[in-house]
XYZ file of C-alpha atoms in Angstrom:
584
model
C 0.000 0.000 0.000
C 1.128 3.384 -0.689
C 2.426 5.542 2.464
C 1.205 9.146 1.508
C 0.104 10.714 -1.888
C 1.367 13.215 -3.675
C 0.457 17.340 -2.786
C -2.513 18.919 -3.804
C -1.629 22.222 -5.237
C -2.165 25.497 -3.666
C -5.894 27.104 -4.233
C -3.401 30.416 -5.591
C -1.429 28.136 -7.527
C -4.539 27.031 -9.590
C -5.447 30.363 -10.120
C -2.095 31.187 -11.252
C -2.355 28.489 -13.743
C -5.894 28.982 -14.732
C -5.298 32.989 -15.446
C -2.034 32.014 -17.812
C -4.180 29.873 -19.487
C -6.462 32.548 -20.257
C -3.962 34.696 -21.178
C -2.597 32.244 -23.582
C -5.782 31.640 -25.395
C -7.403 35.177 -24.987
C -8.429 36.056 -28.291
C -10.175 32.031 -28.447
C -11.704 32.573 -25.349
C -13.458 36.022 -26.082
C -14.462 34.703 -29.574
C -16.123 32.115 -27.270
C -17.606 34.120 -25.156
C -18.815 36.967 -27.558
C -20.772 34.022 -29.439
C -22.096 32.890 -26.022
C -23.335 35.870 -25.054
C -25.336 37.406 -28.949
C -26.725 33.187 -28.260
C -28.036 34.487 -25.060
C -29.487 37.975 -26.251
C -31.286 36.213 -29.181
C -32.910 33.722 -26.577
C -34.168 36.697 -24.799
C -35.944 37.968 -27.367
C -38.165 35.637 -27.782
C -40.239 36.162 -24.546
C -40.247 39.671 -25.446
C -41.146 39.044 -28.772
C -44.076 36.306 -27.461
C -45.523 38.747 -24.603
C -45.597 41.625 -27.691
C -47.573 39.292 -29.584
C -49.603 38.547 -26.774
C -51.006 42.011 -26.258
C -51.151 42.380 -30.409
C -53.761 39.381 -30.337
C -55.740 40.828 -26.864
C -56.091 44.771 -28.801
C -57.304 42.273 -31.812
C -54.155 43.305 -34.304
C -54.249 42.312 -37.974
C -53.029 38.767 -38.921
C -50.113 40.308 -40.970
C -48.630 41.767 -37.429
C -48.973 38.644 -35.780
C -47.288 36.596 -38.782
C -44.169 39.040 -38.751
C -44.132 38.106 -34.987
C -44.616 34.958 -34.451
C -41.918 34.429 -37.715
C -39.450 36.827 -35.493
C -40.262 34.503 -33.066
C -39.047 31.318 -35.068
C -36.067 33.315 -36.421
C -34.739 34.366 -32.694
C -34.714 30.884 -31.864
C -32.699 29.448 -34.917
C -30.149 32.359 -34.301
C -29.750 31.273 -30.703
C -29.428 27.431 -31.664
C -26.604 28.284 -34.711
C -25.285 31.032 -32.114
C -25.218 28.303 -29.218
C -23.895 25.599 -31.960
C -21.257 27.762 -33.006
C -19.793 28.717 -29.578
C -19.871 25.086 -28.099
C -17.361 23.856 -31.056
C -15.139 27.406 -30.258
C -15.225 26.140 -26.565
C -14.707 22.320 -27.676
C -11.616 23.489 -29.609
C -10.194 25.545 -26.864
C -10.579 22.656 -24.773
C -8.835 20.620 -26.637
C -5.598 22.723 -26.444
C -6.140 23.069 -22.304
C -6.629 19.648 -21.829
C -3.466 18.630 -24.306
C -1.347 22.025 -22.353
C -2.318 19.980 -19.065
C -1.233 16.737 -20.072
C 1.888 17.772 -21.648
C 2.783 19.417 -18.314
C 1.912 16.811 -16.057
C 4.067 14.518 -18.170
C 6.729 17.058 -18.231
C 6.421 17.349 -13.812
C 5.861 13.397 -13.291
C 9.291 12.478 -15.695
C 11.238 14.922 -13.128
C 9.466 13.839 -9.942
C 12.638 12.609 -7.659
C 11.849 8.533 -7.778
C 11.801 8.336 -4.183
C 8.538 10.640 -4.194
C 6.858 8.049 -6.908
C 7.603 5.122 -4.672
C 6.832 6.725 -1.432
C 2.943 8.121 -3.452
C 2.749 4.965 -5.031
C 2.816 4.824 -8.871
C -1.624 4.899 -8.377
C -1.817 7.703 -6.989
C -0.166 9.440 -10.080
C -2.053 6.967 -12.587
C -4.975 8.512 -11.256
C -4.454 12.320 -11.599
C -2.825 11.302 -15.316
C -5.958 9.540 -16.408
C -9.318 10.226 -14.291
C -8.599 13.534 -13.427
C -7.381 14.982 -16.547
C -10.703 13.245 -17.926
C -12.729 14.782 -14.996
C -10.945 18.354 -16.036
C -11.766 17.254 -20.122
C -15.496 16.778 -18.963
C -15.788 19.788 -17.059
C -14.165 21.905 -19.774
C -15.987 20.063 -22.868
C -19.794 20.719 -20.886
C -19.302 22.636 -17.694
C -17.692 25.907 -19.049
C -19.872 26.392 -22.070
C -22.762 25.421 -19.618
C -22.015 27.664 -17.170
C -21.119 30.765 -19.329
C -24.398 30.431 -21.140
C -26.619 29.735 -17.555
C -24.808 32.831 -16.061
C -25.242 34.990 -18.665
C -28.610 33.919 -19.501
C -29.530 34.428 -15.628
C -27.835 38.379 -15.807
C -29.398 39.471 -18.847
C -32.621 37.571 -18.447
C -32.708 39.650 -14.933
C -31.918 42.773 -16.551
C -34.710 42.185 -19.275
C -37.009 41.894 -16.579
C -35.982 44.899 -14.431
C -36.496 46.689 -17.972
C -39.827 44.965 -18.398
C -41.675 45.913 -15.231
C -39.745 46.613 -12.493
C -42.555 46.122 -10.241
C -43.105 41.790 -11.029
C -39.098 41.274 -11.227
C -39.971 41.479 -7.150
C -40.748 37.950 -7.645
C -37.381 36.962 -8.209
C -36.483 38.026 -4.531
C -38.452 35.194 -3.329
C -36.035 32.635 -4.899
C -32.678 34.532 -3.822
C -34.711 33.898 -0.768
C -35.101 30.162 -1.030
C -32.372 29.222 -2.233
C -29.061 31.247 -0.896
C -28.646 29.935 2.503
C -28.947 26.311 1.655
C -26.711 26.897 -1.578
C -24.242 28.829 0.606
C -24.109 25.754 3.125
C -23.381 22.945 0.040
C -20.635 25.001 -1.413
C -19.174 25.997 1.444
C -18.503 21.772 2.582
C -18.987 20.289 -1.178
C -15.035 21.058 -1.767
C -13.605 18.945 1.459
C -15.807 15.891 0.693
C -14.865 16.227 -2.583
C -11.137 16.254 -2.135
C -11.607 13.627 0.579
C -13.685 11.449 -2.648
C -11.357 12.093 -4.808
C -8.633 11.165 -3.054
C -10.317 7.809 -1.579
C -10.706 7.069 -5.179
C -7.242 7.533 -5.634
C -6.073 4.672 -3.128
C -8.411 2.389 -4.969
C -6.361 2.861 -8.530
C -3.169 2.628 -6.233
C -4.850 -0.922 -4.323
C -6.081 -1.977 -7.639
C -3.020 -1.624 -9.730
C -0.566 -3.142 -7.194
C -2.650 -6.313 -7.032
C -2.904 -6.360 -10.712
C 0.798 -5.760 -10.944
C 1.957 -8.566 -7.475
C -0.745 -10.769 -8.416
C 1.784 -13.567 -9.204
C 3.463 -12.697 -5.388
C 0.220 -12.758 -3.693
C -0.798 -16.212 -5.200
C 2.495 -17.200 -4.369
C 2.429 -16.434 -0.543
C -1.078 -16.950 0.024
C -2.012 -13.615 -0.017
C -5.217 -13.304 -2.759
C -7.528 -12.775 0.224
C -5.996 -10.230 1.913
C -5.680 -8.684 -1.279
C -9.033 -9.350 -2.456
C -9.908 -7.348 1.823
C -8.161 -4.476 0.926
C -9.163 -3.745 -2.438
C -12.762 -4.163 -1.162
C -12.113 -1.467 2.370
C -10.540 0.246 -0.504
C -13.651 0.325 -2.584
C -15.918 0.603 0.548
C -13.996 3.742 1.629
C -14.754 5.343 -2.077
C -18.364 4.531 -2.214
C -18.969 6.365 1.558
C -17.369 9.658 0.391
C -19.357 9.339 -2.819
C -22.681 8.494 -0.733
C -21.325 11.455 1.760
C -21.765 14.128 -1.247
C -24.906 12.914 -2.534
C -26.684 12.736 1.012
C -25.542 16.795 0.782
C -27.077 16.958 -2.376
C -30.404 15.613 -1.492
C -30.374 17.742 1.355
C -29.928 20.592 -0.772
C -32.052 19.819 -3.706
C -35.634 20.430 -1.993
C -34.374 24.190 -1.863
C -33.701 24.017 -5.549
C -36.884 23.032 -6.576
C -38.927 25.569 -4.478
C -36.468 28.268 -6.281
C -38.264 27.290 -9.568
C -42.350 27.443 -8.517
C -42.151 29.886 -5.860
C -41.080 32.893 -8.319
C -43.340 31.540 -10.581
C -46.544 32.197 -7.959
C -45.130 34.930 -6.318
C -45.021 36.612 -10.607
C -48.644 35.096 -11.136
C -49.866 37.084 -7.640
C -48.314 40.061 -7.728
C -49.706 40.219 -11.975
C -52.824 39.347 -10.755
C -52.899 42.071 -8.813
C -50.905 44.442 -10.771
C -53.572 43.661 -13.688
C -56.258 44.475 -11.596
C -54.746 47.872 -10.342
C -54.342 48.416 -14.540
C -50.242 48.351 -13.822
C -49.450 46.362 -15.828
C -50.586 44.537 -19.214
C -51.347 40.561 -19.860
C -48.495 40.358 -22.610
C -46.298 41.680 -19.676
C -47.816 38.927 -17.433
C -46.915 36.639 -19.727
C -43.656 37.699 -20.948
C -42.565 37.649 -17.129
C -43.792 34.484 -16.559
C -41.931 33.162 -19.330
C -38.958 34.532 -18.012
C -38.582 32.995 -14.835
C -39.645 29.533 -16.110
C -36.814 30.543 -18.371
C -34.858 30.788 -15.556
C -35.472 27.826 -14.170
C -33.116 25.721 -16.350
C -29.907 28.120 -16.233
C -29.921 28.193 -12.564
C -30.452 24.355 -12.262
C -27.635 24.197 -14.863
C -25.255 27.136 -12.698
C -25.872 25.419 -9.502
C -25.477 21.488 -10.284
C -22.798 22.256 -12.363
C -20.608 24.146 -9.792
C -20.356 20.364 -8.668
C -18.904 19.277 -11.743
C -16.658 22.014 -11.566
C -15.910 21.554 -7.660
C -14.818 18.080 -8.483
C -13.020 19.119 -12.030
C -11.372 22.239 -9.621
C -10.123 19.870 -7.267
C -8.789 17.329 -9.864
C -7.003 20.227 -11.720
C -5.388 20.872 -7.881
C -4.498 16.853 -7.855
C -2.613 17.539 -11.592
C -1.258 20.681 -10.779
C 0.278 19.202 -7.253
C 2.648 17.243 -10.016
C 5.305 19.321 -9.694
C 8.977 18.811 -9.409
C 10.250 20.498 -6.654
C 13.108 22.961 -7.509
C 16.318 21.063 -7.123
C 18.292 22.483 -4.755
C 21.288 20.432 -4.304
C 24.392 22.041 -4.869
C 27.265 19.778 -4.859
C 29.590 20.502 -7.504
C 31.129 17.827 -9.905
C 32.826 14.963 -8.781
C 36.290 15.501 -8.331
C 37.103 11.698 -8.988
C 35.458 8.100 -9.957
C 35.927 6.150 -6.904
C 32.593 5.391 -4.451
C 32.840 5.471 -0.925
C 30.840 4.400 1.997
C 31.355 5.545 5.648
C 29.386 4.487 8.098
C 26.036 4.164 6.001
C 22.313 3.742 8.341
C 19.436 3.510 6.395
C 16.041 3.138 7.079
C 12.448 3.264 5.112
C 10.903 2.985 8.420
C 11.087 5.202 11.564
C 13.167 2.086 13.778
C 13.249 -0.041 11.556
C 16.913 0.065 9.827
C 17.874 -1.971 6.523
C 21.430 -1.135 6.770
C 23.611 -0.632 9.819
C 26.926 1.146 9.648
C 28.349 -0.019 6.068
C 31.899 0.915 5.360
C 32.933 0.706 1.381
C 35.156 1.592 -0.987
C 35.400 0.780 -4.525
C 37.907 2.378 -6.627
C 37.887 3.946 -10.078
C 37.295 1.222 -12.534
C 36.651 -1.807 -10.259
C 34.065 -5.036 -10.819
C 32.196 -5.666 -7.665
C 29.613 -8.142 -6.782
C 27.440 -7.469 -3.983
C 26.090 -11.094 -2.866
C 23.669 -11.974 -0.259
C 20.575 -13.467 0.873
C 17.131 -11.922 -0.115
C 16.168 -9.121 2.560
C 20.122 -8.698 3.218
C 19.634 -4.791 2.094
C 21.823 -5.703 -1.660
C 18.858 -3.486 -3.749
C 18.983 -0.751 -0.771
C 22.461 -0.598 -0.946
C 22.294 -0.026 -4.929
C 19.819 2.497 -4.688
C 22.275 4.418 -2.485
C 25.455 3.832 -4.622
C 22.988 5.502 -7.242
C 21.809 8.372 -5.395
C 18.592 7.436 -5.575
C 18.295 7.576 -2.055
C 20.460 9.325 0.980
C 21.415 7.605 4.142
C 19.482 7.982 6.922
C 23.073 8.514 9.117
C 26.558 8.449 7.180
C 27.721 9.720 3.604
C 28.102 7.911 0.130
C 30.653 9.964 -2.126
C 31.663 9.874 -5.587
C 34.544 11.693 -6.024
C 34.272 13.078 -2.819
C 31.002 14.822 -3.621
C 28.077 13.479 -2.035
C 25.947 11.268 -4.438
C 22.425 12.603 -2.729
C 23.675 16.396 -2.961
C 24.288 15.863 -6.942
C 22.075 17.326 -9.065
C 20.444 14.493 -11.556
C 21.270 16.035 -14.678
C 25.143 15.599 -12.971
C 24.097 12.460 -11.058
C 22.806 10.511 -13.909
C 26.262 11.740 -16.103
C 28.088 9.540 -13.144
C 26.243 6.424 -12.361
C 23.206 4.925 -13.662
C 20.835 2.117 -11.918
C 19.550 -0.542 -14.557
C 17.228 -3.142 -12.047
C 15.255 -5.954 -13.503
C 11.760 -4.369 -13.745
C 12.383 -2.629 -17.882
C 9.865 -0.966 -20.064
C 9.267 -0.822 -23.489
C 7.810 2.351 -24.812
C 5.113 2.360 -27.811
C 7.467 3.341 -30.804
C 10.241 2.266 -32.914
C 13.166 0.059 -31.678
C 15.029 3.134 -32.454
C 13.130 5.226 -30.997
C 13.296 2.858 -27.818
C 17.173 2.379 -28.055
C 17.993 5.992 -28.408
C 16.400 7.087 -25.329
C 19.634 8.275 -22.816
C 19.790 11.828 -23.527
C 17.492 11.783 -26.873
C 21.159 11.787 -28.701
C 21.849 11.298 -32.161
C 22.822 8.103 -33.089
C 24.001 6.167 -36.365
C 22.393 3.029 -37.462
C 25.828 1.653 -36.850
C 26.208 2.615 -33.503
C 22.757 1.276 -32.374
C 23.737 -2.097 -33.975
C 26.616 -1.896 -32.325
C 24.872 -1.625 -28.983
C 22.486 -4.412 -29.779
C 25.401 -6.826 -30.864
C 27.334 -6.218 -27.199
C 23.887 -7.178 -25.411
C 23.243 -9.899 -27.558
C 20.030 -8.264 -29.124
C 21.287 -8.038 -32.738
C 19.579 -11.256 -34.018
C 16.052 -10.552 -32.687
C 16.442 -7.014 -34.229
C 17.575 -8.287 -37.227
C 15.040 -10.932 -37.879
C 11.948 -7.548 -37.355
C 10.096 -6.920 -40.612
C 11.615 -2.505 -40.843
C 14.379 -3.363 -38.361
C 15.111 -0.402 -36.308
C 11.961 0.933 -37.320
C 9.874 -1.631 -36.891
C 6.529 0.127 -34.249
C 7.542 -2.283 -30.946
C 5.427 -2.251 -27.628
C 2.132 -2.396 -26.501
C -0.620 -2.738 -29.452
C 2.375 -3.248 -31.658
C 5.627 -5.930 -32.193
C 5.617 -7.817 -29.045
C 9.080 -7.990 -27.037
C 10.119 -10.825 -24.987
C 10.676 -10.024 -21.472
C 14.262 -11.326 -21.758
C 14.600 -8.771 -25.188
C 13.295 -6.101 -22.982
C 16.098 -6.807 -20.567
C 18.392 -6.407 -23.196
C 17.109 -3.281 -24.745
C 18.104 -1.690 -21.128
C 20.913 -3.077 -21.334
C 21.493 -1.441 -24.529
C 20.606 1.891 -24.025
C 23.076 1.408 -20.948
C 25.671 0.850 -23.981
C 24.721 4.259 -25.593
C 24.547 6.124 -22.221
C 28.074 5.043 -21.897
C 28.490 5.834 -17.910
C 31.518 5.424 -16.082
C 29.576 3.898 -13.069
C 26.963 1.422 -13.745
C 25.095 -0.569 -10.775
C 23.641 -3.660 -12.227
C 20.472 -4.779 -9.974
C 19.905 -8.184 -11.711
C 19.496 -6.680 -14.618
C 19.616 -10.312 -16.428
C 17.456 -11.863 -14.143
C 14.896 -13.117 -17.193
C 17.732 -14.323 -18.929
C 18.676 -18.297 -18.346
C 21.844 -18.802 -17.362
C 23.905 -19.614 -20.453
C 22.678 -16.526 -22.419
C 23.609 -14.188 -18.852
C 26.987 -15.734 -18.696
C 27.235 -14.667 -22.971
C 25.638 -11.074 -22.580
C 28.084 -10.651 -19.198
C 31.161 -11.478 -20.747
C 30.313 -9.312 -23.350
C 29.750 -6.453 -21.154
C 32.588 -6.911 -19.654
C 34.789 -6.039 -22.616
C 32.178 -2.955 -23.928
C 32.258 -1.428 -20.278
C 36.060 -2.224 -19.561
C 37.535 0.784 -17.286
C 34.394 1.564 -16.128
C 33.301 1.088 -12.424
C 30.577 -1.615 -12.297
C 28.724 -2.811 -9.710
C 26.336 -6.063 -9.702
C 24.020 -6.864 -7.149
C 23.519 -10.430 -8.018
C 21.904 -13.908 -7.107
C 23.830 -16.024 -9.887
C 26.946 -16.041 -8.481
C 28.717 -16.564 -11.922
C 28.662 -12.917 -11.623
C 30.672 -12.677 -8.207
C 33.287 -15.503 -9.884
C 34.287 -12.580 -12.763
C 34.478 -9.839 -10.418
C 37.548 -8.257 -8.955
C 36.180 -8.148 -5.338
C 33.052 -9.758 -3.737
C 30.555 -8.072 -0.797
C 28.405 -10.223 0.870
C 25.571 -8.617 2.766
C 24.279 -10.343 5.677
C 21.641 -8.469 8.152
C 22.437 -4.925 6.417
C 25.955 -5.382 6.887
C 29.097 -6.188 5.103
C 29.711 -9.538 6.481
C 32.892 -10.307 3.621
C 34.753 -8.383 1.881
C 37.643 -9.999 -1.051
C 38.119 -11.896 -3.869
C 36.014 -14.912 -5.210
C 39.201 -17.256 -4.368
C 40.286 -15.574 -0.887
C 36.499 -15.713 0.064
C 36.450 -19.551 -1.154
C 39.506 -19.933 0.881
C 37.966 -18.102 4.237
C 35.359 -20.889 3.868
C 32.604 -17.957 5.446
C 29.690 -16.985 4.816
C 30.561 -16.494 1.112
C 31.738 -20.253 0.592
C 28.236 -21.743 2.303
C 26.381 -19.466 -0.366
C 28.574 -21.292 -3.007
C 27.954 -24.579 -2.168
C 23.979 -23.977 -1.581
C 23.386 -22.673 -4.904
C 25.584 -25.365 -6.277
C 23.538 -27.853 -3.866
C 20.308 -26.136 -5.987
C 21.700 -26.622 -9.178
C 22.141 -29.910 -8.748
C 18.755 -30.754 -7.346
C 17.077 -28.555 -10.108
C 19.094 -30.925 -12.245
């Protein structure tokens, strides 16, 4: 489960963001609104229009009067519906470049994210802000602008029209301001908080959801499926109360809504009534102001419910926006040296709970090094730190004398790079996948190059456009053991001088790890490498051997002075020889 998510951000922040956006597509916006707002004077016309040939028919006008009217009539409501038409594709299209502008940039944020903040959020928690809440933003901006624009501006001028009608029946409307603003003022006023709280619940579920998908082998394997199956249901339980929490608001709130509509509507028919009989006012008036608040009606329904679609799209754009890099403020300058060092290294993921105690290392410029151990021993941890990727809890891991943490990752990556066991392959070409460190420039030669020292060359080869053949998902499948060496590859092209190997050739079998090894060994020669291995082929090639026992360096030597010792080291040797033999 994931141990915290990632920030919302700041209410300012989205306003920030939302203004710029404006600003960038001003002249789209206004085009938008202008259209939006003629849509909305045409619609008015028509009650006027109606309650003018309302008092033609009562003072028994000619025919020809009441043609030209009611044909006004017909003509202000195709102008609104072209009007309407045409601003809801301006708004669609402006939409479009918001919603791509948002994606772009939360792509841009989540590809600089420090990895430590993925883990620690959990790779859900940003799944869900990249695909549900973008789509919750797409939905609000696709129907809840244009729906909003034309309800408020239909509820301001349809107000004004009436003040300008007879100011003496637009009274009526007080008696839904009435109605409905306490109650309205209470939802919004709590709608936000359960909304965030919903949203966020729903967030842990995508988290829950796609870690079982993704451990499902693991949790078969150690009997976990039902306590899987438990948490993805409290998971899905917690969800469904904040959604039931926001709708109990709602019904509590809807009543009020209602008795906005019919209220005005009585309160108009009344006061007419009376304003009729005093000879104030005209029937056409009557009728052209009751035809104005049930016009009404509708917009304000529209204003009101859909402040909840944009609550919930606000509060999404908050969880997007929150995707943001923090500015890197590490300092150290560049490495003055290659060789990695190790003094007195704690670690710990939990408060008490340490994974490495007190590990003293050094491992000079240009040096092999396995790192051997049981599993839990703290071998991955200790790569992750030889990386960079994390910082000791207590202690200091140098390179160069500069400390790796303190580097920033443009410099960091330019020293050492981590290639673990878990690879992707991106939707693309195999060139396009290949030529990914530093989106260099690379000759067909030198990308066969780097296939042939990982062994890949022959399964490239045998593709139908060769490097630019479309691999990945929907497209040329790619073994798992292919995708191993397509890392190991575009290690080859990155060309580090420190590499830390985390079984990286894990989903190879033996034989072909012991080839692609060898070969590594020659393309990377001079360069620091360090393996954190199981197959202890790997610690038999090295120059030194590290075996980690209990977060510490238990041995430190050569494979043959470690045989000799007849320690720790030598009783791995002869159990995985003892398993070979079994498997055999």
């Amino acid at each position: 489960m994931i141990g915290s998510t990632l920030p919302l951000a700041s209410r300012a922040a989205t306003r920030n963001w939302l203004r710029g956006t404006l600003r960038r597509h001003r002249r789209a916006f206004l085009v938008a609104a202008g259209l939006f707002t003629v849509a909305t004077v045409a619609g008015i016309a028509g009650p006027q229009i109606l309650g003018t040939l309302v008092d033609h028919v009562t003072a028994g006008g000619g025919t020809g009067e009441i043609d030209v009217l009611a044909l006004m009539f017909v003509a202000a409501l195709v102008v609104q519906a072209a009007l309407s038409k045409a601003a809801r594709a301006r708004v669609g299209m402006l939409g479009e470049r918001i919603i791509a502008g948002a994606r772009e940039g939360l792509i841009d944020q989540a590809l600089r994210l420090p990895l430590n903040d993925i883990e620690t959020a959990g790779t859900g928690d940003l799944l869900s802000r990249a695909t549900s809440d973008v789509d919750r933003i797409d939905h609000a901006v696709r129907n809840a602008v244009p729906t909003i624009t034309t309800s408020a501006l239909t509820l301001s001028i349809t107000t004004v029209a009436m003040i300008a009608t007879s100011p003496l029946l637009a009274l009526a409307l007080l008696v839904a301001v009435a109605v409905v603003h306490l109650p309205t003022r209470w939802y919004l006023r709590r709608a936000p908080d359960v909304i965030a709280r919903m949203l966020r619940s729903w967030a842990v579920l995508h988290s829950t959801t796609h870690e079982t998908a993704e451990g499902a082998r693991t949790a078969e394997a150690f009997g976990l499926t039902g306590h899987r199956e438990r948490t993805g249901e409290d998971s899905l339980q917690t969800a469904l109360r904040g959604e039931r929490r926001l709708r109990l608001m709602q019904t509590r709130w809807t009543p009020f809504l209602e008795l906005s509509h019919t209220l005005p509507i009585a309160a108009t028919l009344a006061l007419g009534g009376w304003a009729y009989a005093q000879g104030l006012v005209e029937l056409g008036t009557i009728a052209t102001m009751v035809l104005y608040i049930q016009a009404l009606a509708t917009p304000m329904d529209e204003l009101l419910w859909w402040f909840e679609d944009m609550a919930v799209a606000g509060t999404a754009l908050r969880r997007v926006l929150g995707v943001q890099a923090p500015e890197d403020e590490r300092t150290a300058g560049a490495p003055n040296g290659r060789d990695i060092e190790l003094r007195d290294v704690h670690f710990s993921y939990a408060t008490g709970k340490e994974v490495l105690r007190g590990m003293d290392l050094r491992v000079p410029r240009g040096q092999r090094l396995a790192i051997v151990g049981p599993s839990g021993a703290g071998k991955s941890t200790l790569g992750r730190l030889l990386a960079g990727i994390s910082a000791p809890t207590r202690g200091s891991v140098t390179i160069g004398g500069s400390e790796a943490s303190a580097l920033a990752d443009d410099l960091l990556r330019g020293e050492v790079l981590l290639l673990t066991q878990e690879q992707h392959v991106f939707a693309g070409t195999l060139r396009e996948n290949l030529t990914l460190p530093g989106g260099g420039s690379w000759t067909d030669e030198r990308l066969w190059d780097a296939l042939r020292a990982v062994g890949g060359d022959r399964w490239a080869a045998a593709l139908p456009d060769g490097l630019n053949t479309t691999v990945g998902t929907g497209a040329h499948a790619v073994p798992a053991a292919v995708a191993q060496q397509l890392a190991l590859a575009r290690v080859v092209l990155a060309d580090p001088h420190t590499l830390v190997l985390d079984e990286a050739t894990s989903l190879l079998d033996t034989s072909s790890a012991r080839d692609l090894e060898r070969t590594l060994a020659r393309v990377l020669e001079g360069r620091t490498v360090i393996a954190i291995a199981h197959r202890l082929h790997t610690a038999a090639a090295a120059d030194r051997v590290a075996v980690v026992e209990d977060g510490r360096i238990s041995e430190l030597g050569s494979h043959a002075e470690l045989l000799s010792a007849d320690g720790p080291y030598a009783r791995l040797i002869r159990t995985a020889s003892a398993q070979d033999a079994a498997a055999q």
